[in-house]
XYZ file of C-alpha atoms in Angstrom:
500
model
C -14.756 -14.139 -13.855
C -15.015 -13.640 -10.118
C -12.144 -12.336 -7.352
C -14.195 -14.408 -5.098
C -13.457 -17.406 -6.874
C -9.876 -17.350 -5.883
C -11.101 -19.246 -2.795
C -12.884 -22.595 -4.801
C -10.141 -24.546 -5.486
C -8.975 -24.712 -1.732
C -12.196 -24.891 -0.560
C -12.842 -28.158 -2.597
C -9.590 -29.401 -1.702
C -8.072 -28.228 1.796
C -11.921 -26.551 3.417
C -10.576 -26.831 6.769
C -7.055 -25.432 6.194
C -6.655 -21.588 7.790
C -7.137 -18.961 5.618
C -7.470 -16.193 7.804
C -5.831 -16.041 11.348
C -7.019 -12.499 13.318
C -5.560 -12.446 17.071
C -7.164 -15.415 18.321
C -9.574 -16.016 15.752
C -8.898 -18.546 12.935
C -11.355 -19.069 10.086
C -10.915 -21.952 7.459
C -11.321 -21.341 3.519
C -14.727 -23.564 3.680
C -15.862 -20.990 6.626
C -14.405 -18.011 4.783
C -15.891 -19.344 1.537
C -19.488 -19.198 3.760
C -19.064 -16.154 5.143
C -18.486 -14.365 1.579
C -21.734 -16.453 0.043
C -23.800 -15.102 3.199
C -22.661 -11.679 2.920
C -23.239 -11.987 -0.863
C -26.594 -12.603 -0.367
C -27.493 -10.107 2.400
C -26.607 -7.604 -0.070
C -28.318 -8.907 -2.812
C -31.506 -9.170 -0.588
C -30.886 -5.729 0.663
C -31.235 -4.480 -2.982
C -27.602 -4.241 -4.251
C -27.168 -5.152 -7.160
C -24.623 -4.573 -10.581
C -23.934 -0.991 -10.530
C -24.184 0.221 -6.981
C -21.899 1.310 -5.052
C -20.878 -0.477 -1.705
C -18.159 1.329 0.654
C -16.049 -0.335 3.616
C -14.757 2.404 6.292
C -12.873 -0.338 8.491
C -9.624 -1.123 9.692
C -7.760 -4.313 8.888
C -10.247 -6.585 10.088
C -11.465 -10.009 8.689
C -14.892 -8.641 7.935
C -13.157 -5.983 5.497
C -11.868 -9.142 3.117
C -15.216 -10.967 3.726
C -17.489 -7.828 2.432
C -14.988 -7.222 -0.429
C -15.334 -10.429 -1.699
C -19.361 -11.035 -0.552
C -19.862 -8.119 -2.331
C -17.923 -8.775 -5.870
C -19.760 -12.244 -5.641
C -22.678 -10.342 -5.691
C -21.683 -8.469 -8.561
C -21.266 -5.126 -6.420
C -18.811 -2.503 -6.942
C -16.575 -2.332 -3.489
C -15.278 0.591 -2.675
C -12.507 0.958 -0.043
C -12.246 4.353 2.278
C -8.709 4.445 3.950
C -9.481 4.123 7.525
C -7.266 6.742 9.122
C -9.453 9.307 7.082
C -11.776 12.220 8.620
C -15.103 13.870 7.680
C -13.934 16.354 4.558
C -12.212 13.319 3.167
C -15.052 10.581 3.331
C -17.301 12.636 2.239
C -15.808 13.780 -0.645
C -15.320 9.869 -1.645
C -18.343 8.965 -0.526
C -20.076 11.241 -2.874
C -17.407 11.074 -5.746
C -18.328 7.259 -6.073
C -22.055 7.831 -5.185
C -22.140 5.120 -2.614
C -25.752 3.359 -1.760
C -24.226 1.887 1.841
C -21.009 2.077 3.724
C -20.022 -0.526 6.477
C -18.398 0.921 9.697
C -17.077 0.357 13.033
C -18.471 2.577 16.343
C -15.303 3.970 16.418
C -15.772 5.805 12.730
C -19.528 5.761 12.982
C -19.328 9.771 14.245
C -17.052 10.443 10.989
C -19.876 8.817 8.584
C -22.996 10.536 10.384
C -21.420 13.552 10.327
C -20.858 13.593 6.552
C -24.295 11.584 5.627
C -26.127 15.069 4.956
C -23.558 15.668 2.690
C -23.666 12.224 0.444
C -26.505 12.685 -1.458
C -26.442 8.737 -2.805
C -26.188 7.372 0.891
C -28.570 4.982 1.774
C -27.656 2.553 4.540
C -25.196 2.665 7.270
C -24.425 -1.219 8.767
C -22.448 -0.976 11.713
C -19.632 -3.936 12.290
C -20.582 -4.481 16.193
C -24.105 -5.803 16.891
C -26.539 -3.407 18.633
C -27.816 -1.165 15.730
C -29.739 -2.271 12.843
C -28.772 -3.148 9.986
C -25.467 -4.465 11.299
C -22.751 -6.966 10.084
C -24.583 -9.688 11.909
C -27.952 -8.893 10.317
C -26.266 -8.585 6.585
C -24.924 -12.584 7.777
C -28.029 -13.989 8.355
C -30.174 -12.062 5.637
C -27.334 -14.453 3.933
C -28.725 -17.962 5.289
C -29.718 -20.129 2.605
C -29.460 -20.499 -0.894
C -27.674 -18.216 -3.358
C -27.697 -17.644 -7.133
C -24.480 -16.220 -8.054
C -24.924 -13.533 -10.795
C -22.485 -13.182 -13.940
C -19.627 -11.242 -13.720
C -17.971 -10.751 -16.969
C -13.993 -9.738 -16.632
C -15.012 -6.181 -17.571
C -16.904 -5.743 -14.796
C -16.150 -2.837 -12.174
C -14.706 -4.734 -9.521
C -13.753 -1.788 -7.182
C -13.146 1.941 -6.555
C -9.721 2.622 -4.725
C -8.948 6.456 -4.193
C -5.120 7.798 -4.553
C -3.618 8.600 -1.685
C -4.263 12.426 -2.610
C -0.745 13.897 -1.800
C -0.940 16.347 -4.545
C -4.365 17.313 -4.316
C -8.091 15.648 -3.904
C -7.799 11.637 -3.871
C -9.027 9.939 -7.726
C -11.187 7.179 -7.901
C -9.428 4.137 -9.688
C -11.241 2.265 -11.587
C -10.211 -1.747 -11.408
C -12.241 -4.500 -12.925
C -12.101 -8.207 -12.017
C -9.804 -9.276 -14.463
C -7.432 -6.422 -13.325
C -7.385 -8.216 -9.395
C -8.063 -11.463 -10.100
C -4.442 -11.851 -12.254
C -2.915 -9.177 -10.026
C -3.371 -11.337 -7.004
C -2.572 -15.249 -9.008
C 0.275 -13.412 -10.495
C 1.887 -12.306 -7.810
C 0.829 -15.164 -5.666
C 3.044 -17.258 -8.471
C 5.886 -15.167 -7.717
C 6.081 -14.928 -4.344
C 3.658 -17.694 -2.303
C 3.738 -21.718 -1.545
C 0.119 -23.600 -0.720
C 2.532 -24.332 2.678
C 3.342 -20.136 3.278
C 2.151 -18.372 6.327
C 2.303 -14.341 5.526
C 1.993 -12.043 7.877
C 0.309 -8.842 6.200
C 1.101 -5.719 8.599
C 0.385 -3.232 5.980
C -3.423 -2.119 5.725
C -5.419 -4.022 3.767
C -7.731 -1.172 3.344
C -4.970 0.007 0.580
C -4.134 -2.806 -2.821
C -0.877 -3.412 -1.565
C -1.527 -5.519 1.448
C -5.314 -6.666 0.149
C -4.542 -7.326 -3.484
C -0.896 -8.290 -3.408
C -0.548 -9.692 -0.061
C -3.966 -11.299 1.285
C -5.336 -12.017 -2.418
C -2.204 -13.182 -3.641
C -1.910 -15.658 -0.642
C -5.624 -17.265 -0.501
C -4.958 -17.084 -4.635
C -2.377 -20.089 -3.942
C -4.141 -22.158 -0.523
C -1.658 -20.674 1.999
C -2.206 -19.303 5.169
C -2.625 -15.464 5.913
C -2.293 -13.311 9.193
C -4.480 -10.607 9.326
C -3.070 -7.557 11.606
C -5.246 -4.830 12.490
C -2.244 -1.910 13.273
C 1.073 -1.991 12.772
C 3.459 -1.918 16.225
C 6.825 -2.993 15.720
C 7.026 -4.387 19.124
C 4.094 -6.430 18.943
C 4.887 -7.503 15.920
C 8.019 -9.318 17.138
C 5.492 -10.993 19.293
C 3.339 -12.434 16.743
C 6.388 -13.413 14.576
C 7.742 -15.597 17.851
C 3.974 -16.954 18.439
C 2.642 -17.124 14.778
C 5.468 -18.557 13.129
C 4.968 -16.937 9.730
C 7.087 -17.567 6.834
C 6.802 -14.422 4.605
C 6.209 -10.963 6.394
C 4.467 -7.798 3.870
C 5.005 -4.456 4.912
C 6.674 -0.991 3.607
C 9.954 0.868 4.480
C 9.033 2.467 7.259
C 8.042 -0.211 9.535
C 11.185 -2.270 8.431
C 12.971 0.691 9.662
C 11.125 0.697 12.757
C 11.732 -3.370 13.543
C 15.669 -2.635 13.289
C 15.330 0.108 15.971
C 13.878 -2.298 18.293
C 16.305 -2.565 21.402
C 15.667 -6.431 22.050
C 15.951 -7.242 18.174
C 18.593 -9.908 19.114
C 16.633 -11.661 22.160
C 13.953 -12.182 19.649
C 13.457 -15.859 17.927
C 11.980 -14.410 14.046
C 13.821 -16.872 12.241
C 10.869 -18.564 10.801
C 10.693 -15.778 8.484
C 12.364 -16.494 5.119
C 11.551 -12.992 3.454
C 9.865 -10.212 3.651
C 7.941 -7.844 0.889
C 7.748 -4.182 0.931
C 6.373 -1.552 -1.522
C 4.607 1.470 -1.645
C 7.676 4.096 -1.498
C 11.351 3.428 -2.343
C 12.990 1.307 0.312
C 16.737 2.486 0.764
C 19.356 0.496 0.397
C 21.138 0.344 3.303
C 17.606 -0.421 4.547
C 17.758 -3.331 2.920
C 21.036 -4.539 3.878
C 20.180 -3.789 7.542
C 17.174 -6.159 7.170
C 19.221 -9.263 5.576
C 21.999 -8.802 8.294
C 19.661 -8.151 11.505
C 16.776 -9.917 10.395
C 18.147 -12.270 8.558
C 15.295 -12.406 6.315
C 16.018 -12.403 2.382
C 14.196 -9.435 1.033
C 12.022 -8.891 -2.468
C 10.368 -5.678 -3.669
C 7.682 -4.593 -5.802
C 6.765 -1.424 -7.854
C 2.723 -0.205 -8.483
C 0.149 2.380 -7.790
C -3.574 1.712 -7.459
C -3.579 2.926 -11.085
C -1.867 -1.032 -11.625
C -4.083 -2.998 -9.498
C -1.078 -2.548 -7.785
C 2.062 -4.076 -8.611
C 3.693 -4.092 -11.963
C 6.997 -4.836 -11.446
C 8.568 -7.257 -8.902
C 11.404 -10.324 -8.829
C 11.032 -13.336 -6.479
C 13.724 -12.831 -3.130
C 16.221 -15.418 -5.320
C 16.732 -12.963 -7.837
C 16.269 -9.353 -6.439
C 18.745 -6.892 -7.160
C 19.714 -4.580 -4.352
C 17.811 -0.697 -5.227
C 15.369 -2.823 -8.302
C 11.753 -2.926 -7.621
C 12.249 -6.179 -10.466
C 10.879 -6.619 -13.636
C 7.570 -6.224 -15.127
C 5.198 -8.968 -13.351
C 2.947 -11.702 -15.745
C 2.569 -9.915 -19.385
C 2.821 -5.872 -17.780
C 5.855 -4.066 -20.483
C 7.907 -1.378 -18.769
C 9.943 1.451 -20.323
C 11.312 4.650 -19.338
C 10.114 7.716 -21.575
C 11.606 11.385 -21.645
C 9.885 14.287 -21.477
C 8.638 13.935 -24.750
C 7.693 10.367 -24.763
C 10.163 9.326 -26.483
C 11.426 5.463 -24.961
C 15.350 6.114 -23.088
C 17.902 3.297 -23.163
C 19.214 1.598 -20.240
C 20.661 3.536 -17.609
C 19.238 6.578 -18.483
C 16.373 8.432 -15.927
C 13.153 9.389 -17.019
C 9.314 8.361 -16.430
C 8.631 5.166 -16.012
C 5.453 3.677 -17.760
C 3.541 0.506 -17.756
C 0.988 -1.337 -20.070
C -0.439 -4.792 -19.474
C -3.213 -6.814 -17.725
C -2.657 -4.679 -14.487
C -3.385 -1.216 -15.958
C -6.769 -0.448 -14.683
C -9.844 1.878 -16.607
C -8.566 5.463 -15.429
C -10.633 7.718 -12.790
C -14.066 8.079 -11.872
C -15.893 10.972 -13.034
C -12.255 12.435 -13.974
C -11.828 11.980 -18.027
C -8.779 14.837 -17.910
C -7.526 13.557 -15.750
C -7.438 9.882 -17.075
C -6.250 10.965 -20.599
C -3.392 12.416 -18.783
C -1.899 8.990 -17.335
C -3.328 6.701 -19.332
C -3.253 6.746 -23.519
C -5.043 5.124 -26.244
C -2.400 2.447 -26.372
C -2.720 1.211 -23.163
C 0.142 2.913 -21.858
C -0.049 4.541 -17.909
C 2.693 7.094 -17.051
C 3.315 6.681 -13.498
C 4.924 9.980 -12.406
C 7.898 8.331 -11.013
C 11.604 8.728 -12.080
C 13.359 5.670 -12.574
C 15.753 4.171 -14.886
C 15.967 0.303 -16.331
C 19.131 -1.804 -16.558
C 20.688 -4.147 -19.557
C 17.829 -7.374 -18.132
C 14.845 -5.259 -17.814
C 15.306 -4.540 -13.895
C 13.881 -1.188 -13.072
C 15.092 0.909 -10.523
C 12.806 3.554 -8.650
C 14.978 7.137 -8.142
C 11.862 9.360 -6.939
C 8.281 11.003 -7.526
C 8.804 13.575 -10.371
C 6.544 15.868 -7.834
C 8.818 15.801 -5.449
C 12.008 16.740 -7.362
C 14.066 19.712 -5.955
C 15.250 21.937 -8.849
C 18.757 23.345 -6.697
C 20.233 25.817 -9.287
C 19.556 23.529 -11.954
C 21.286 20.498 -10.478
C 18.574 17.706 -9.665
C 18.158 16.543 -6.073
C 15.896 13.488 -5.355
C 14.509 13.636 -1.861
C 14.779 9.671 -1.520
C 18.325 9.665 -2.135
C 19.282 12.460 0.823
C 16.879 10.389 3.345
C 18.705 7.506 2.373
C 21.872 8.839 3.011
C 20.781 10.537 6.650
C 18.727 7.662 7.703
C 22.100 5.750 9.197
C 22.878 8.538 11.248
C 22.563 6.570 14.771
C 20.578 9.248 16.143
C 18.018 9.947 13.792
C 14.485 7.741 14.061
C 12.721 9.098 10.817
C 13.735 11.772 8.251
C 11.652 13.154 5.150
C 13.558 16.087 2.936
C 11.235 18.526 1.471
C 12.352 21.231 -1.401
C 11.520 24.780 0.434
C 12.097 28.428 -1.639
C 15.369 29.533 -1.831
C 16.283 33.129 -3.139
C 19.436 32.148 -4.698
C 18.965 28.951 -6.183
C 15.208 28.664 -6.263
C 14.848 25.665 -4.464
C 16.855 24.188 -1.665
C 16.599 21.128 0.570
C 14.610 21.244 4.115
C 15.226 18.056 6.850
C 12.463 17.148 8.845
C 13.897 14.585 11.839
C 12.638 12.760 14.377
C 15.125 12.157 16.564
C 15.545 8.572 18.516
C 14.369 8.407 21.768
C 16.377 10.224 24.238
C 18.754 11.988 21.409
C 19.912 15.142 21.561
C 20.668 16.796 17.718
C 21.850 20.024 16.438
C 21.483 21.152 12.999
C 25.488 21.434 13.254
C 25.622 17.910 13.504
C 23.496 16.884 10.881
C 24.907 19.456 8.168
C 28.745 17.897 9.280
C 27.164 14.273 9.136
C 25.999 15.475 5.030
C 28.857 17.264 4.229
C 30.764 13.929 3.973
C 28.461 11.773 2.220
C 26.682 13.863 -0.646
C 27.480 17.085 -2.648
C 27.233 20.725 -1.032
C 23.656 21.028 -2.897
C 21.931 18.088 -1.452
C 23.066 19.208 2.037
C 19.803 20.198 3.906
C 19.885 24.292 4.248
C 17.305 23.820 7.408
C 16.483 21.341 9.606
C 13.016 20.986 11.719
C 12.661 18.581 14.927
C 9.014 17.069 15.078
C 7.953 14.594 17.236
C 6.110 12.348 14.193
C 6.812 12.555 10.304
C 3.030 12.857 8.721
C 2.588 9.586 6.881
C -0.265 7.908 4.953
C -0.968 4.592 6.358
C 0.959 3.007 3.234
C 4.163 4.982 4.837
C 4.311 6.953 2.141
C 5.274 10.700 3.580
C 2.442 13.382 3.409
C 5.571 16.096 2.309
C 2.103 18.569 0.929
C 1.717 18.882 4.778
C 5.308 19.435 5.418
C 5.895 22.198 2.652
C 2.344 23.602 3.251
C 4.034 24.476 6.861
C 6.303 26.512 4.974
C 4.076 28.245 2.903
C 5.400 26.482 -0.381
């Protein structure tokens, strides 16, 4: 078993159907097939092997899919670095999953040289652009010719993807073949026709729009756009030119699309759907997308601990504020403090066992025997709560719970609330000290272009629509809220401003 095999079928079948469409650039599934076979073999001939370690510092780019999958056809460990991260951080990963080369643009290439001294593993660095050797064109045609395909076996490390590290130091997950390859068909059966176009405008350097979205699509023969960074007003663009019929992305970008002030001149009906993941989309979110959009609207649940999605519903049976139903043969339940399994309707951790759990963390056995126990069981961290049919519904991160005298105030919930306000942009709540009640809520807005707010207005705007002790006690104007390129919030670097 193979995550590069995804790609036979079609490429027997359909070779000179489009699998990949980049701006301009469109490369069929027999070229894309190539491309992964000559990449798999520049490796191989560079000395990679089963076992090492192969990194890929790049933004959403074409070549980021081809060396994932050249290099699991080689039988090489791939090991994704989020591309929005600096020195400290790469390092760190770099020598946490004791990588033997990393592939980079010229535009990170300062960021890897100035950790190299520090990875102790580190042997090559192949630049994308052509002008330093080795480079991506090099690796291409050290690829020319014949290749012998090693075994993989399902077991097989397939690749290392670190947490997003908002509590601490990013993990190493651990996810063999058998973990993506029926991650990616699985959802692909859910979601994708052989005659789909999706539009992926989350990063593909993160499972969610890799795994899920670009996997999942060339899993089923259909048609995938690549997009290299997200801008809501391009991305209008694309939909007009493109045509796509499924658009992937996360709640914050949806948010930003319905904020657009020439939504209505825009022609985006080809879209049927759209996806999103990653963090809790609200929903009046939601609504706002089926009534301005016009798109239908499906969701998913997963962490890179669950290759990543193990719960989702196709858009014809989504429940409004579900993230769906376990996906393929993954078994959800909601546990209490003390493990023991609650009954519908009732909040507590939500945990998942199947196909998609992956092996744990690199180099971090505590740490793994924490999430993940001997009966193939991973506790996720987030609250949620299950309905009569097995629909689960996502309430919050357990971390980010704000203990208000006792009463229980769910960050998620407030945003979604304060979100409809018609002059606020963005909005993350943070729990900051509080000498009475130990906690209390903290607003950080961005306010829309050319609005003018008051913290008056805001706590009035509350005091109607939730109780006195989810009312923000403080409220903090910023031009940007600090988000991970998933769009989940970085609210560590919010409360670390306030000394929490």
């Amino acid at each position: 078993m193979n995550v590069s095999h995804i790609l036979r079928p079609h490429v027997s079948e359909k070779p000179n159907k489009t699998a990949i469409i980049f701006g301009d650039q469109e490369i069929s599934y027999a070229g894309l097939d190539d491309l992964v076979t000559r990449v798999a073999k520049g490796v191989t001939r560079m000395g990679y092997g089963k076992g090492d370690v192969l990194s890929v510092f790049l933004p959403s780019r074409p070549e980021l899919i081809i060396t994932y999958l050249g290099a699991a056809r080689a039988g090489v460990t791939v090991n994704l670095v989020n591309a929005m991260l600096q020195k400290t951080e790469v390092a760190y990963i770099l020598n946490d999953c004791g990588c033997r080369g990393i592939l980079t643009d010229s535009k990170r290439l300062p960021i890897v040289e100035a950790a190299r001294s520090e990875v102790k593993a580190l042997e090559d660095v192949i630049l994308l652009e052509d002008g330093r050797s080795p480079d991506f064109r090099s690796l291409l045609a050290l690829g020319e010719g014949g290749f012998k395909e090693p075994e993989t076996g399902e077991t097989d490390l397939c690749h290392l993807l670190y947490t997003s590290g908002t509590t601490g130091w990013p993990k190493g997950v651990m996810a063999t073949h058998r973990n993506i390859c029926h991650n990616a068909t699985e959802f692909g059966k859910v979601h994708f026709r052989p005659e789909d176009v999706l539009m992926v405008a989350t990063p593909i350097f993160h499972c969610w729009g890799l795994v899920n979205g670009t996997f999942g699509m060339l899993s089923k023969g259909g048609t995938v756009i690549t997009v290299e960074r997200f801008f809501p007003d391009q991305a209008l663009r694309d939909i007009e030119k493109l045509r796509p019929t499924i658009f992937q992305g996360v709640p914050p970008m949806y948010n930003l699309l319905l904020k657009q002030p020439d939504l209505q001149q825009r022609d985006i009906s080809s879209v049927v759907f759209c996806l999103s993941a990653a963090t809790k989309m609200p929903e009046n979110l939601i609504r706002q997308v089926e009534e301005k959009l016009r798109w239908r609207y499906a969701e998913a649940w997963g962490l890179t601990e669950v290759s990543c999605v193990g719960t989702t519903a196709p858009y014809t049976e989504t429940r409004i504020g579900s993230c769906g139903r376990g996906m393929a043969d993954a078994h959800i339940k909601v546990i209490d403090e003390h493990g023991k399994a609650l009954p519908p309707g009732e909040q507590g951790e939500l945990c998942v066992r199947g196909t998609c759990v992956t092996r744990g963390y690199l180099n971090k056995p505590e740490a793994t025997r924490a999430s993940f126990d001997e009966e193939g069981w991973f506790r996720s961290g987030d609250v949620a709560y299950m309905d009569e049919d097995g629909y689960a519904y996502i309430v919050d991160r357990k971390k980010d719970m704000i203990n208000v005298g006792g009463e229980k105030v769910f960050p998620s919930e407030v945003e979604d609330m304060m979100i409809d306000h018609p002059k606020i942009k963005d909005i993350v709540i943070v729990g900051i000290p509080d000498e009475l009640k130990g906690e209390a809520p903290k607003a950080f807005v961005v306010p829309r272009e050319g609005e003018r707010l008051s913290y008056e207005e805001i706590r009035d705007y509350c005091k109607t629509r939730m109780a006195p002790y989810k009312v923000p006690v403080a409220v903090e104007f910023i031009d940007e809220i600090p988000r991970l390129a998933s769009g989940k919030a970085l609210r560590r670097m919010l409360r670390d401003r306030e000394g929490c």
